[in-house]
Every structure is written in structure tokens, then in C-alpha cells.
mmCIF file of C-alpha atoms in Angstrom:
data_model
loop_
_atom_site.group_PDB
_atom_site.id
_atom_site.type_symbol
_atom_site.label_atom_id
_atom_site.label_comp_id
_atom_site.label_asym_id
_atom_site.label_seq_id
_atom_site.Cartn_x
_atom_site.Cartn_y
_atom_site.Cartn_z
ATOM 1 C CA MET A 1 -65.573 50.748 5.400
ATOM 2 C CA ARG A 2 -66.908 48.114 7.333
ATOM 3 C CA ARG A 3 -65.855 47.357 10.855
ATOM 4 C CA LYS A 4 -65.789 43.896 12.769
ATOM 5 C CA PHE A 5 -68.188 43.206 15.574
ATOM 6 C CA PHE A 6 -68.162 41.491 18.893
ATOM 7 C CA GLN A 7 -69.546 38.213 19.393
ATOM 8 C CA THR A 8 -71.098 37.130 22.927
ATOM 9 C CA ILE A 9 -70.340 33.973 24.359
ATOM 10 C CA SER A 10 -73.902 32.823 23.835
ATOM 11 C CA GLY A 11 -73.052 32.825 20.081
ATOM 12 C CA ILE A 12 -75.550 35.489 19.041
ATOM 13 C CA LEU A 13 -73.895 38.622 18.156
ATOM 14 C CA LEU A 14 -74.359 42.169 18.766
ATOM 15 C CA LEU A 15 -73.068 44.142 15.874
ATOM 16 C CA THR A 16 -72.691 47.640 14.789
ATOM 17 C CA ILE A 17 -71.937 49.028 11.487
ATOM 18 C CA SER A 18 -69.960 52.511 10.766
ATOM 19 C CA ALA A 19 -70.774 54.612 7.739
ATOM 20 C CA ALA A 20 -67.244 55.826 7.666
ATOM 21 C CA GLY A 21 -65.222 55.557 4.266
ATOM 22 C CA GLN A 22 -68.449 55.050 2.317
ATOM 23 C CA SER A 23 -68.059 57.600 -0.495
ATOM 24 C CA ASN A 24 -70.566 56.405 -3.316
ATOM 25 C CA PRO A 25 -74.493 55.950 -3.310
ATOM 26 C CA ASP A 26 -74.443 52.308 -4.096
ATOM 27 C CA GLY A 27 -72.010 51.664 -1.146
ATOM 28 C CA GLN A 28 -74.287 53.833 1.208
ATOM 29 C CA SER A 29 -77.367 51.947 0.195
ATOM 30 C CA LYS A 30 -75.780 48.508 0.857
ATOM 31 C CA LEU A 31 -74.640 49.930 4.229
ATOM 32 C CA GLU A 32 -77.984 51.348 5.078
ATOM 33 C CA ALA A 33 -79.446 47.796 3.793
ATOM 34 C CA ALA A 34 -77.048 46.085 6.062
ATOM 35 C CA ARG A 35 -77.806 48.003 9.138
ATOM 36 C CA GLY A 36 -81.493 47.496 8.649
ATOM 37 C CA GLY A 37 -80.717 43.662 8.210
ATOM 38 C CA TYR A 38 -78.835 43.102 11.677
ATOM 39 C CA GLU A 39 -81.839 45.507 13.297
ATOM 40 C CA ARG A 40 -84.292 43.295 12.094
ATOM 41 C CA ALA A 41 -82.492 39.955 12.837
ATOM 42 C CA ARG A 42 -81.654 40.900 16.200
ATOM 43 C CA ASN A 43 -85.538 41.884 16.702
ATOM 44 C CA TYR A 44 -86.377 38.339 15.461
ATOM 45 C CA GLU A 45 -83.693 36.455 17.624
ATOM 46 C CA ARG A 46 -85.176 38.396 20.348
ATOM 47 C CA SER A 47 -88.605 37.228 19.741
ATOM 48 C CA GLY A 48 -87.434 33.730 19.081
ATOM 49 C CA ASP A 49 -88.299 34.044 15.562
ATOM 50 C CA TRP A 50 -85.253 32.018 14.472
ATOM 51 C CA GLN A 51 -86.915 31.163 10.610
ATOM 52 C CA GLN A 52 -87.107 35.065 9.905
ATOM 53 C CA ALA A 53 -83.911 35.793 11.656
ATOM 54 C CA GLU A 54 -82.298 33.472 9.219
ATOM 55 C CA ARG A 55 -84.323 35.386 6.257
ATOM 56 C CA GLU A 56 -82.720 38.680 7.262
ATOM 57 C CA TRP A 57 -79.068 37.331 8.053
ATOM 58 C CA ARG A 58 -79.421 35.572 4.272
ATOM 59 C CA ALA A 59 -80.163 39.150 2.937
ATOM 60 C CA VAL A 60 -77.266 40.655 4.666
ATOM 61 C CA VAL A 61 -75.048 37.756 3.362
ATOM 62 C CA ALA A 62 -76.264 38.615 0.057
ATOM 63 C CA LEU A 63 -75.089 42.270 0.318
ATOM 64 C CA ASP A 64 -71.966 40.991 1.039
ATOM 65 C CA PRO A 65 -70.800 37.561 1.313
ATOM 66 C CA SER A 66 -67.757 38.268 2.667
ATOM 67 C CA ASP A 67 -69.438 39.610 5.906
ATOM 68 C CA ALA A 68 -68.080 36.813 8.046
ATOM 69 C CA ARG A 69 -69.936 37.510 11.137
ATOM 70 C CA ALA A 70 -72.842 37.815 9.426
ATOM 71 C CA LEU A 71 -72.440 34.302 8.264
ATOM 72 C CA VAL A 72 -71.675 33.168 12.110
ATOM 73 C CA ASN A 73 -75.171 34.609 13.155
ATOM 74 C CA LEU A 74 -76.781 33.122 10.311
ATOM 75 C CA GLY A 75 -75.380 29.722 11.687
ATOM 76 C CA VAL A 76 -76.679 30.383 15.424
ATOM 77 C CA ALA A 77 -79.953 30.848 13.601
ATOM 78 C CA LEU A 78 -80.026 27.713 11.776
ATOM 79 C CA ASN A 79 -78.772 25.626 14.728
ATOM 80 C CA ARG A 80 -81.813 27.092 16.385
ATOM 81 C CA GLN A 81 -83.998 25.449 14.071
ATOM 82 C CA ASN A 82 -81.936 21.968 14.527
ATOM 83 C CA ARG A 83 -80.454 22.283 11.000
ATOM 84 C CA THR A 84 -76.801 21.516 12.534
ATOM 85 C CA ARG A 85 -74.964 20.323 9.007
ATOM 86 C CA GLU A 86 -76.379 23.906 7.789
ATOM 87 C CA ALA A 87 -75.161 25.581 10.599
ATOM 88 C CA LEU A 88 -71.603 23.907 10.497
ATOM 89 C CA ASP A 89 -71.581 24.857 6.830
ATOM 90 C CA ALA A 90 -72.249 28.411 7.738
ATOM 91 C CA TRP A 91 -69.750 28.763 10.440
ATOM 92 C CA GLN A 92 -67.118 26.984 8.235
ATOM 93 C CA ALA A 93 -67.682 29.683 5.255
ATOM 94 C CA ALA A 94 -67.390 32.574 8.285
ATOM 95 C CA ILE A 95 -63.581 30.991 9.127
ATOM 96 C CA SER A 96 -62.753 30.903 5.017
ATOM 97 C CA ILE A 97 -63.383 34.398 5.109
ATOM 98 C CA ASP A 98 -61.722 35.668 8.802
ATOM 99 C CA ALA A 99 -59.780 32.428 10.237
ATOM 100 C CA ASN A 100 -59.385 34.560 13.187
ATOM 101 C CA ILE A 101 -63.396 35.023 14.024
ATOM 102 C CA SER A 102 -63.312 33.262 17.130
ATOM 103 C CA GLY A 103 -67.276 32.675 17.244
ATOM 104 C CA ALA A 104 -67.114 30.319 14.559
ATOM 105 C CA HIS A 105 -64.476 28.031 16.083
ATOM 106 C CA TYR A 106 -66.757 28.288 19.289
ATOM 107 C CA ASN A 107 -69.788 27.533 17.839
ATOM 108 C CA ILE A 108 -68.559 24.619 16.089
ATOM 109 C CA GLY A 109 -66.764 23.174 19.036
ATOM 110 C CA LEU A 110 -70.050 23.511 21.223
ATOM 111 C CA THR A 111 -72.187 22.013 18.560
ATOM 112 C CA HIS A 112 -69.873 19.107 18.549
ATOM 113 C CA THR A 113 -69.715 18.830 21.950
ATOM 114 C CA ARG A 114 -73.298 18.604 22.521
ATOM 115 C CA ASN A 115 -73.597 15.904 19.757
ATOM 116 C CA GLY A 116 -71.329 13.860 21.563
ATOM 117 C CA LEU A 117 -68.664 14.462 18.767
ATOM 118 C CA TYR A 118 -65.981 14.922 21.625
ATOM 119 C CA MET A 119 -62.633 14.447 19.044
ATOM 120 C CA GLU A 120 -64.052 16.823 16.507
ATOM 121 C CA ALA A 121 -64.979 19.320 19.224
ATOM 122 C CA VAL A 122 -61.329 19.691 20.587
ATOM 123 C CA THR A 123 -59.620 21.923 17.828
ATOM 124 C CA PRO A 124 -61.867 24.580 17.203
ATOM 125 C CA LEU A 125 -62.596 25.201 21.046
ATOM 126 C CA ARG A 126 -59.110 25.376 21.707
ATOM 127 C CA ARG A 127 -58.791 28.025 18.685
ATOM 128 C CA ALA A 128 -61.861 29.546 20.078
ATOM 129 C CA LEU A 129 -59.666 29.942 23.560
ATOM 130 C CA ALA A 130 -56.562 30.807 21.537
ATOM 131 C CA LEU A 131 -58.528 33.566 20.203
ATOM 132 C CA ASP A 132 -60.439 34.543 23.099
ATOM 133 C CA PRO A 133 -59.053 33.309 26.450
ATOM 134 C CA ALA A 134 -61.817 34.952 28.591
ATOM 135 C CA ASN A 135 -64.691 32.811 26.438
ATOM 136 C CA GLU A 136 -65.785 30.645 29.419
ATOM 137 C CA GLY A 137 -68.205 29.043 27.498
ATOM 138 C CA ALA A 138 -65.674 27.257 25.293
ATOM 139 C CA ARG A 139 -63.779 26.510 28.148
ATOM 140 C CA ARG A 140 -66.623 24.652 29.486
ATOM 141 C CA ALA A 141 -67.335 22.716 26.419
ATOM 142 C CA LEU A 142 -63.630 21.958 26.083
ATOM 143 C CA ALA A 143 -63.786 20.693 29.610
ATOM 144 C CA LEU A 144 -66.738 18.550 28.905
ATOM 145 C CA ALA A 145 -64.975 16.960 25.394
ATOM 146 C CA TYR A 146 -61.816 16.165 27.349
ATOM 147 C CA ILE A 147 -64.392 14.284 29.926
ATOM 148 C CA GLY A 148 -65.788 12.310 27.129
ATOM 149 C CA LEU A 149 -62.589 11.696 25.721
ATOM 150 C CA GLU A 150 -61.495 10.323 29.082
ATOM 151 C CA ARG A 151 -58.891 12.964 28.926
ATOM 152 C CA PHE A 152 -59.005 13.523 32.351
ATOM 153 C CA PRO A 153 -55.931 15.498 33.494
ATOM 154 C CA GLU A 154 -56.815 17.738 30.672
ATOM 155 C CA SER A 155 -60.490 18.454 31.800
ATOM 156 C CA SER A 156 -59.359 18.962 35.330
ATOM 157 C CA ARG A 157 -56.687 21.846 34.235
ATOM 158 C CA GLU A 158 -59.712 23.762 32.270
ATOM 159 C CA ILE A 159 -62.021 23.412 34.965
ATOM 160 C CA ALA A 160 -59.777 24.817 37.384
ATOM 161 C CA GLN A 161 -59.330 28.021 35.655
ATOM 162 C CA LEU A 162 -63.121 28.424 35.523
ATOM 163 C CA LEU A 163 -63.119 27.537 39.290
ATOM 164 C CA ALA A 164 -60.604 30.046 40.228
ATOM 165 C CA ARG A 165 -63.020 33.170 38.578
ATOM 166 C CA ALA A 166 -66.104 31.392 40.290
ATOM 167 C CA PRO A 167 -65.448 29.117 42.999
ATOM 168 C CA ARG A 168 -69.208 28.769 44.129
ATOM 169 C CA ASP A 169 -70.334 27.653 40.697
ATOM 170 C CA ALA A 170 -72.113 24.625 41.411
ATOM 171 C CA ALA A 171 -72.322 23.225 37.894
ATOM 172 C CA LEU A 172 -68.353 23.563 37.993
ATOM 173 C CA LEU A 173 -68.006 21.785 41.198
ATOM 174 C CA GLU A 174 -69.889 19.175 39.799
ATOM 175 C CA LEU A 175 -68.086 18.687 36.734
ATOM 176 C CA ALA A 176 -64.779 18.943 38.808
ATOM 177 C CA ALA A 177 -66.021 16.267 40.993
ATOM 178 C CA GLN A 178 -66.838 14.006 37.954
ATOM 179 C CA SER A 179 -63.515 14.668 36.635
ATOM 180 C CA LEU A 180 -61.488 14.090 39.938
ATOM 181 C CA MET A 181 -63.596 10.711 40.255
ATOM 182 C CA ARG A 182 -62.578 9.164 37.123
ATOM 183 C CA GLN A 183 -59.271 9.648 37.796
ATOM 184 C CA ARG A 184 -59.542 8.381 40.949
ATOM 185 C CA ARG A 185 -58.292 11.258 42.926
ATOM 186 C CA HIS A 186 -60.589 10.610 45.763
ATOM 187 C CA ALA A 187 -59.294 12.794 48.328
ATOM 188 C CA GLU A 188 -59.808 15.704 46.058
ATOM 189 C CA ALA A 189 -63.170 14.633 45.094
ATOM 190 C CA VAL A 190 -64.107 14.745 48.259
ATOM 191 C CA THR A 191 -63.086 18.389 49.143
ATOM 192 C CA VAL A 192 -64.569 19.504 46.038
ATOM 193 C CA LEU A 193 -68.019 17.715 46.864
ATOM 194 C CA ARG A 194 -68.265 18.957 50.142
ATOM 195 C CA ARG A 195 -67.841 22.636 48.798
ATOM 196 C CA ARG A 196 -70.877 21.545 46.250
ATOM 197 C CA LEU A 197 -72.876 20.118 49.014
ATOM 198 C CA ASP A 198 -72.292 23.343 50.978
ATOM 199 C CA LEU A 199 -74.426 25.317 48.217
ATOM 200 C CA ASP A 200 -78.142 25.235 47.678
ATOM 201 C CA GLY A 201 -79.543 22.432 45.534
ATOM 202 C CA ALA A 202 -77.596 19.371 46.598
ATOM 203 C CA THR A 203 -79.297 16.197 45.213
ATOM 204 C CA GLY A 204 -79.307 12.656 45.900
ATOM 205 C CA GLU A 205 -76.892 11.843 43.007
ATOM 206 C CA LEU A 206 -74.173 14.138 44.740
ATOM 207 C CA TRP A 207 -74.245 12.697 48.177
ATOM 208 C CA ALA A 208 -74.139 9.368 46.671
ATOM 209 C CA MET A 209 -70.984 10.415 44.807
ATOM 210 C CA TYR A 210 -69.927 12.018 48.145
ATOM 211 C CA GLY A 211 -70.419 8.479 49.825
ATOM 212 C CA ASP A 212 -68.200 6.749 46.961
ATOM 213 C CA ALA A 213 -65.459 8.927 47.277
ATOM 214 C CA LEU A 214 -65.552 9.178 51.404
ATOM 215 C CA ASP A 215 -65.334 5.439 51.098
ATOM 216 C CA ALA A 216 -62.447 5.118 48.699
ATOM 217 C CA VAL A 217 -60.505 7.128 51.254
ATOM 218 C CA LYS A 218 -61.703 4.698 53.704
ATOM 219 C CA ARG A 219 -64.043 6.694 55.619
ATOM 220 C CA THR A 220 -66.559 4.436 55.327
ATOM 221 C CA PRO A 221 -68.883 5.368 58.213
ATOM 222 C CA GLU A 222 -69.020 8.892 56.899
ATOM 223 C CA ALA A 223 -69.926 7.170 53.280
ATOM 224 C CA ALA A 224 -72.799 5.460 54.979
ATOM 225 C CA ALA A 225 -73.859 8.743 56.555
ATOM 226 C CA ALA A 226 -73.751 10.095 53.085
ATOM 227 C CA TYR A 227 -75.686 7.391 51.464
ATOM 228 C CA GLU A 228 -78.234 7.918 54.265
ATOM 229 C CA ARG A 229 -78.970 11.666 53.179
ATOM 230 C CA ALA A 230 -78.924 10.381 49.402
ATOM 231 C CA VAL A 231 -81.784 7.808 50.000
ATOM 232 C CA GLU A 232 -83.532 10.519 52.049
ATOM 233 C CA LEU A 233 -83.434 12.617 48.701
ATOM 234 C CA ALA A 234 -83.838 9.926 46.307
ATOM 235 C CA PRO A 235 -86.056 7.337 48.001
ATOM 236 C CA GLU A 236 -86.764 6.042 44.523
ATOM 237 C CA SER A 237 -83.396 5.280 43.540
ATOM 238 C CA ASN A 238 -82.428 1.312 43.546
ATOM 239 C CA PRO A 239 -78.906 2.048 43.051
ATOM 240 C CA THR A 240 -78.423 4.278 46.090
ATOM 241 C CA ARG A 241 -80.349 2.060 48.341
ATOM 242 C CA PHE A 242 -77.893 -0.763 47.317
ATOM 243 C CA GLY A 243 -75.031 1.943 47.952
ATOM 244 C CA LEU A 244 -76.375 2.157 51.351
ATOM 245 C CA GLY A 245 -76.876 -1.734 52.013
ATOM 246 C CA TYR A 246 -73.412 -2.324 50.687
ATOM 247 C CA LEU A 247 -71.591 0.269 53.109
ATOM 248 C CA TYR A 248 -73.931 -1.355 55.667
ATOM 249 C CA TRP A 249 -72.491 -4.756 54.803
ATOM 250 C CA LYS A 250 -69.107 -3.322 54.593
ATOM 251 C CA LEU A 251 -69.261 -2.065 58.364
ATOM 252 C CA TYR A 252 -70.887 -5.169 59.571
ATOM 253 C CA ARG A 253 -74.271 -3.643 60.372
ATOM 254 C CA TYR A 254 -75.229 -6.793 59.031
ATOM 255 C CA ASP A 255 -79.251 -5.860 60.596
ATOM 256 C CA ASP A 256 -79.131 -2.727 58.517
ATOM 257 C CA ALA A 257 -77.675 -4.215 55.610
ATOM 258 C CA GLU A 258 -80.729 -7.020 55.416
ATOM 259 C CA ARG A 259 -83.345 -4.847 55.955
ATOM 260 C CA ILE A 260 -82.179 -2.463 53.137
ATOM 261 C CA LEU A 261 -81.267 -5.276 50.831
ATOM 262 C CA THR A 262 -84.375 -7.131 51.384
ATOM 263 C CA GLY A 263 -86.264 -4.258 50.894
ATOM 264 C CA LEU A 264 -84.530 -3.173 47.692
ATOM 265 C CA LEU A 265 -85.169 -7.131 46.281
ATOM 266 C CA LYS A 266 -88.810 -6.178 46.848
ATOM 267 C CA ARG A 267 -88.681 -3.742 44.567
ATOM 268 C CA ASP A 268 -86.596 -5.291 42.272
ATOM 269 C CA PRO A 269 -86.438 -9.047 42.297
ATOM 270 C CA ALA A 270 -83.817 -9.256 39.230
ATOM 271 C CA ASP A 271 -81.253 -6.908 41.346
ATOM 272 C CA GLY A 272 -78.221 -9.294 40.960
ATOM 273 C CA ARG A 273 -75.901 -7.017 42.927
ATOM 274 C CA ALA A 274 -78.497 -6.979 46.165
ATOM 275 C CA ALA A 275 -78.834 -10.984 45.883
ATOM 276 C CA PHE A 276 -75.209 -11.325 45.978
ATOM 277 C CA THR A 277 -74.785 -9.042 48.488
ATOM 278 C CA LEU A 278 -77.377 -10.293 50.781
ATOM 279 C CA GLY A 279 -76.387 -13.965 50.023
ATOM 280 C CA ASP A 280 -72.844 -13.205 50.932
ATOM 281 C CA LEU A 281 -74.201 -11.514 54.272
ATOM 282 C CA TYR A 282 -76.098 -14.968 55.174
ATOM 283 C CA LEU A 283 -73.267 -17.226 54.318
ATOM 284 C CA THR A 284 -70.782 -15.176 56.669
ATOM 285 C CA LYS A 285 -73.371 -15.556 59.315
ATOM 286 C CA GLY A 286 -73.458 -19.137 58.733
ATOM 287 C CA ASP A 287 -76.489 -19.765 57.147
ATOM 288 C CA ALA A 288 -75.777 -21.397 53.565
ATOM 289 C CA VAL A 289 -79.171 -22.794 52.936
ATOM 290 C CA ARG A 290 -80.628 -19.135 52.957
ATOM 291 C CA SER A 291 -77.658 -17.846 50.916
ATOM 292 C CA LEU A 292 -77.907 -20.282 48.274
ATOM 293 C CA PRO A 293 -80.857 -19.319 46.264
ATOM 294 C CA LEU A 294 -79.579 -15.605 46.444
ATOM 295 C CA LEU A 295 -76.101 -16.686 45.660
ATOM 296 C CA GLU A 296 -77.291 -18.698 42.663
ATOM 297 C CA GLN A 297 -79.325 -15.867 41.232
ATOM 298 C CA ALA A 298 -76.001 -13.528 41.626
ATOM 299 C CA ALA A 299 -74.133 -16.312 39.506
ATOM 300 C CA ARG A 300 -76.649 -16.401 37.030
ATOM 301 C CA ALA A 301 -76.628 -12.765 36.569
ATOM 302 C CA TYR A 302 -73.019 -12.170 37.050
ATOM 303 C CA PRO A 303 -71.223 -15.771 35.653
ATOM 304 C CA LYS A 304 -68.018 -14.184 34.812
ATOM 305 C CA GLU A 305 -67.150 -12.462 38.239
ATOM 306 C CA PHE A 306 -64.837 -14.581 40.551
ATOM 307 C CA ASP A 307 -67.128 -13.421 43.665
ATOM 308 C CA THR A 308 -70.266 -14.421 42.690
ATOM 309 C CA ARG A 309 -68.978 -18.018 41.574
ATOM 310 C CA PHE A 310 -66.642 -18.364 44.495
ATOM 311 C CA ALA A 311 -69.078 -17.200 47.030
ATOM 312 C CA LEU A 312 -71.855 -19.804 45.484
ATOM 313 C CA GLY A 313 -68.858 -22.446 45.445
ATOM 314 C CA ARG A 314 -68.733 -21.967 49.498
ATOM 315 C CA ALA A 315 -72.291 -22.384 49.688
ATOM 316 C CA LEU A 316 -72.742 -25.770 48.016
ATOM 317 C CA MET A 317 -69.683 -26.713 49.963
ATOM 318 C CA GLN A 318 -71.036 -25.954 53.493
ATOM 319 C CA ILE A 319 -74.317 -27.808 52.615
ATOM 320 C CA GLY A 320 -72.766 -30.915 51.353
ATOM 321 C CA ARG A 321 -72.963 -30.766 47.612
ATOM 322 C CA HIS A 322 -69.425 -31.104 47.013
ATOM 323 C CA ALA A 323 -69.084 -32.228 43.444
ATOM 324 C CA GLU A 324 -71.417 -28.981 42.553
ATOM 325 C CA ALA A 325 -69.171 -27.069 44.575
ATOM 326 C CA VAL A 326 -65.996 -28.319 42.716
ATOM 327 C CA GLU A 327 -67.585 -27.216 39.560
ATOM 328 C CA GLU A 328 -68.358 -23.350 41.028
ATOM 329 C CA LEU A 329 -64.572 -23.095 42.590
ATOM 330 C CA ARG A 330 -63.146 -24.317 39.189
ATOM 331 C CA ALA A 331 -64.970 -21.642 37.778
ATOM 332 C CA ALA A 332 -63.878 -19.243 39.969
ATOM 333 C CA VAL A 333 -60.183 -19.939 40.012
ATOM 334 C CA THR A 334 -60.449 -19.803 36.115
ATOM 335 C CA LEU A 335 -61.738 -16.144 36.039
ATOM 336 C CA ASP A 336 -58.801 -15.307 38.511
ATOM 337 C CA GLU A 337 -56.197 -17.563 39.283
ATOM 338 C CA SER A 338 -54.364 -14.904 41.518
ATOM 339 C CA ILE A 339 -56.516 -15.547 44.563
ATOM 340 C CA ALA A 340 -54.819 -17.564 46.987
ATOM 341 C CA ASP A 341 -58.467 -18.625 48.840
ATOM 342 C CA GLY A 342 -59.931 -19.665 45.480
ATOM 343 C CA HIS A 343 -57.227 -22.436 45.291
ATOM 344 C CA TYR A 344 -57.663 -23.430 49.065
ATOM 345 C CA GLN A 345 -61.336 -23.883 49.124
ATOM 346 C CA LEU A 346 -61.269 -25.730 45.678
ATOM 347 C CA GLY A 347 -58.758 -27.780 47.108
ATOM 348 C CA ARG A 348 -60.810 -28.546 50.117
ATOM 349 C CA ALA A 349 -63.711 -29.455 47.726
ATOM 350 C CA LEU A 350 -61.652 -31.797 45.592
ATOM 351 C CA MET A 351 -60.660 -33.877 48.686
ATOM 352 C CA GLN A 352 -64.178 -34.417 49.812
ATOM 353 C CA ILE A 353 -64.930 -35.937 46.206
ATOM 354 C CA GLY A 354 -61.809 -38.291 46.546
ATOM 355 C CA HIS A 355 -59.365 -35.947 44.004
ATOM 356 C CA LYS A 356 -56.814 -36.425 46.293
ATOM 357 C CA ASP A 357 -53.935 -35.526 43.753
ATOM 358 C CA GLU A 358 -55.400 -32.452 42.126
ATOM 359 C CA ALA A 359 -56.531 -31.150 45.511
ATOM 360 C CA LYS A 360 -52.742 -31.342 46.725
ATOM 361 C CA ARG A 361 -51.852 -29.377 43.738
ATOM 362 C CA GLU A 362 -54.581 -26.440 44.345
ATOM 363 C CA LEU A 363 -53.374 -26.629 48.035
ATOM 364 C CA GLU A 364 -50.022 -26.020 47.254
ATOM 365 C CA ARG A 365 -50.749 -23.071 44.739
ATOM 366 C CA ALA A 366 -52.599 -21.679 47.429
ATOM 367 C CA ARG A 367 -49.838 -21.637 49.811
ATOM 368 C CA ALA A 368 -47.608 -20.050 47.431
ATOM 369 C CA LEU A 369 -49.512 -17.339 46.816
ATOM 370 C CA LEU A 370 -49.919 -16.556 50.111
ATOM 371 C CA ASP A 371 -46.211 -16.837 50.566
ATOM 372 C CA GLU A 372 -45.680 -14.434 47.593
ATOM 373 C CA LYS A 373 -48.192 -11.574 49.151
ATOM 374 C CA ARG A 374 -46.694 -12.024 52.495
ATOM 375 C CA LYS A 375 -42.879 -11.250 50.626
ATOM 376 C CA ALA A 376 -44.576 -8.539 48.610
ATOM 377 C CA GLU A 377 -45.939 -6.952 51.776
ATOM 378 C CA ALA A 378 -42.648 -7.383 53.472
ATOM 379 C CA THR A 379 -40.794 -5.193 50.748
ATOM 380 C CA ARG A 380 -43.229 -2.503 50.953
ATOM 381 C CA ARG A 381 -42.873 -2.161 54.545
ATOM 382 C CA GLN A 382 -39.296 -1.758 53.940
ATOM 383 C CA ASN A 383 -39.519 0.530 51.147
ATOM 384 C CA PRO A 384 -42.608 2.439 51.975
ATOM 385 C CA SER A 385 -43.702 5.052 49.115
ATOM 386 C CA PRO A 386 -43.519 8.601 49.531
ATOM 387 C CA GLU A 387 -46.463 10.277 50.700
#
């Protein structure tokens, strides 16, 4: 009588067969042949010869087409040869024989996750975990699938269970941080990232993510320090350099910001974000002439952004090109009608070209938006949200 066999997390099964209950010579011969097939297949797997392993598993299945675990192993051998469709068929065949064979569900879900088919991965991975709750590989794959589907609360629940067993697992901590950042749970992300950064192997990307989380919770000086570390570890990363320059600009450290952003534009003259930030820095310092070509570049790169069109309009105003300023400020207000300063600056520009009636309407709109904002702030102060 054939016993069921235990499947490892890797999806390669360690199997044994018992001769108990076999009473006729033909059955005994099949059993011996199957034992030999399992042993030879495992040896081929250990040596990485997946073609020979496939042949052995097919021979075992030919001896007993109802051997679900041999089919699972056959699927693994096929998958190792990048024959994904055949592997999936083998695992589905195993499930049709034994619906409770967890390894087949796990391998199907894991394969779909690796191929970016996250929706298809969820059901088999959940089934694998229902059959084997201790399968950490299935839980990790399910967390990744949920992240791929942007189902972040569900991914966080799976990751939390894994971290409870392995609180210093670097990969899990990184996965948890990514999920928390996508949920805008920045304070929790700070805590998780700090735990990860205390372990070996922290990268510039991780320090930059830590900086983003710190900045989001208004710990901007610490965020700048994190980005400084990120640049040390990843000096060739232009996005990391931009992040540091942006934080310096945000902290009014204009000389440091100018140094970083100027260097970045030398490395990549087409970087529209760096052009905008440096242009806005010069505009803030009152140097509209110097800011103008940078802001024109930024507006070309990001024509559908309020900030780029608004800043360019202000620069044009300051150098006396009022008609062009009106065009840019109108574009900005069209992109976002809720910003009072957009209407205010447009009203001022319209006054300069003699469009007084339209200017008056824009200035009144700016005043109304400011009144609405003050009332909303007063209401929030009177009715603070519970912490």
C-alpha cells in the first residue's frame, strides 16, 4: 500500500515508499521500480540534471498515473527547464488526483507570482497555506502577490506573521517597508527601516527610502542625513542625488542644494526635476533671469504640472514679459483651480497687460479661496481629529 510523501518548501519532494500491503509479484516489481525511479530522480536533481530527472519522474508516473506526488516532482523538473506551461499542467494534474496536495498549489502560486500574474497566484497560495500554515515560502509569495495587486493591508498582515517568526530577516523587513510606504504608513515604515538599517548589507536605496519616510513625518533634517548616507553608498544614482538636493532646498540650505543640483544637471542635462528645483531656488533668491531657462526646461518636461507652469509664469512676470506670463499662469490655473496664489498671480499679470475686468475676477477668486481655506483651518482647530 503506497503512502503519501512529504514536500519541502523548495518544491522538490523527498519521498519514500513502503512495501506494506503488496501481495503479488507484479505489484512488488512496480514498487521496486518506483523506488528506483524516485532515488535516481533525486540524484539527478541534486546534480542539477533536470532533463534526466524529468525522464525518471515520467517513468514513475507511467508506472502509476495516480501518483500525485510524482506529478508534482515532474512539474518541478519541467519548471527548472523553463517549460512553465508543462509544469503548470503537471501540477494541475496532481491536484485533480489529490486536491489536498499542498505542494502543487504552492508551486502554481509561486510560478504565477514570479511571472507577475498576481491575481492568478492568490488562490493557489491561499489554498497552500490552508493546507500547510507553516509554509513560509507560500506566505512570502502571497505577500508579494498582494503588493503586486496593491492590496497592501493584506500584504502587511502576511508579512507581520512572517516577521513574528523571523524579526531580523532583512528581506522581510524590506518587503514590510515597501508595503508600509505604499500605504503611506510612514511612521511605521520609519521603525521598520531603522530595524533593517541596523543589519548588515544596507544599500543606498534603503537609506533613500528611510529618508523619504522621515521627510513624510516631518523629520526633514534627519531625512537629509539619511540621503547623505544614501549618496555615499550609491554615488552614481541620479535619483538619490536629486533627493538630497531637494531636501537641502526644502531646508533652505540653498548653497548645498545649488551644489548638488548643478552637479546633477552636469551629469544629466535633461533632468527636468533638477532643472525645476534649481530654477525655483534661483527664483526664490530673486534671480529670475538665471531661473528662466531652467524653468522653461522644466515646463517642457512637465507641461501638465501646476508647479512648473506657475513658476515659469512668475519668472516671466519678474523680467517684464507680462503677456507670456499670463499664458503660463492661465495654463497653471487650468491645471489646478484650487490654488489661491495661482489666481492671484494671474490677476496681477492681467493687470499689467490692461485686462482689468478679467484681472478683477481672478483676484476675487483668489480672495474667496483664501477665505475658504481660513474657515476650514478654523474648523479643524475647533474639532481636532482624534490621535
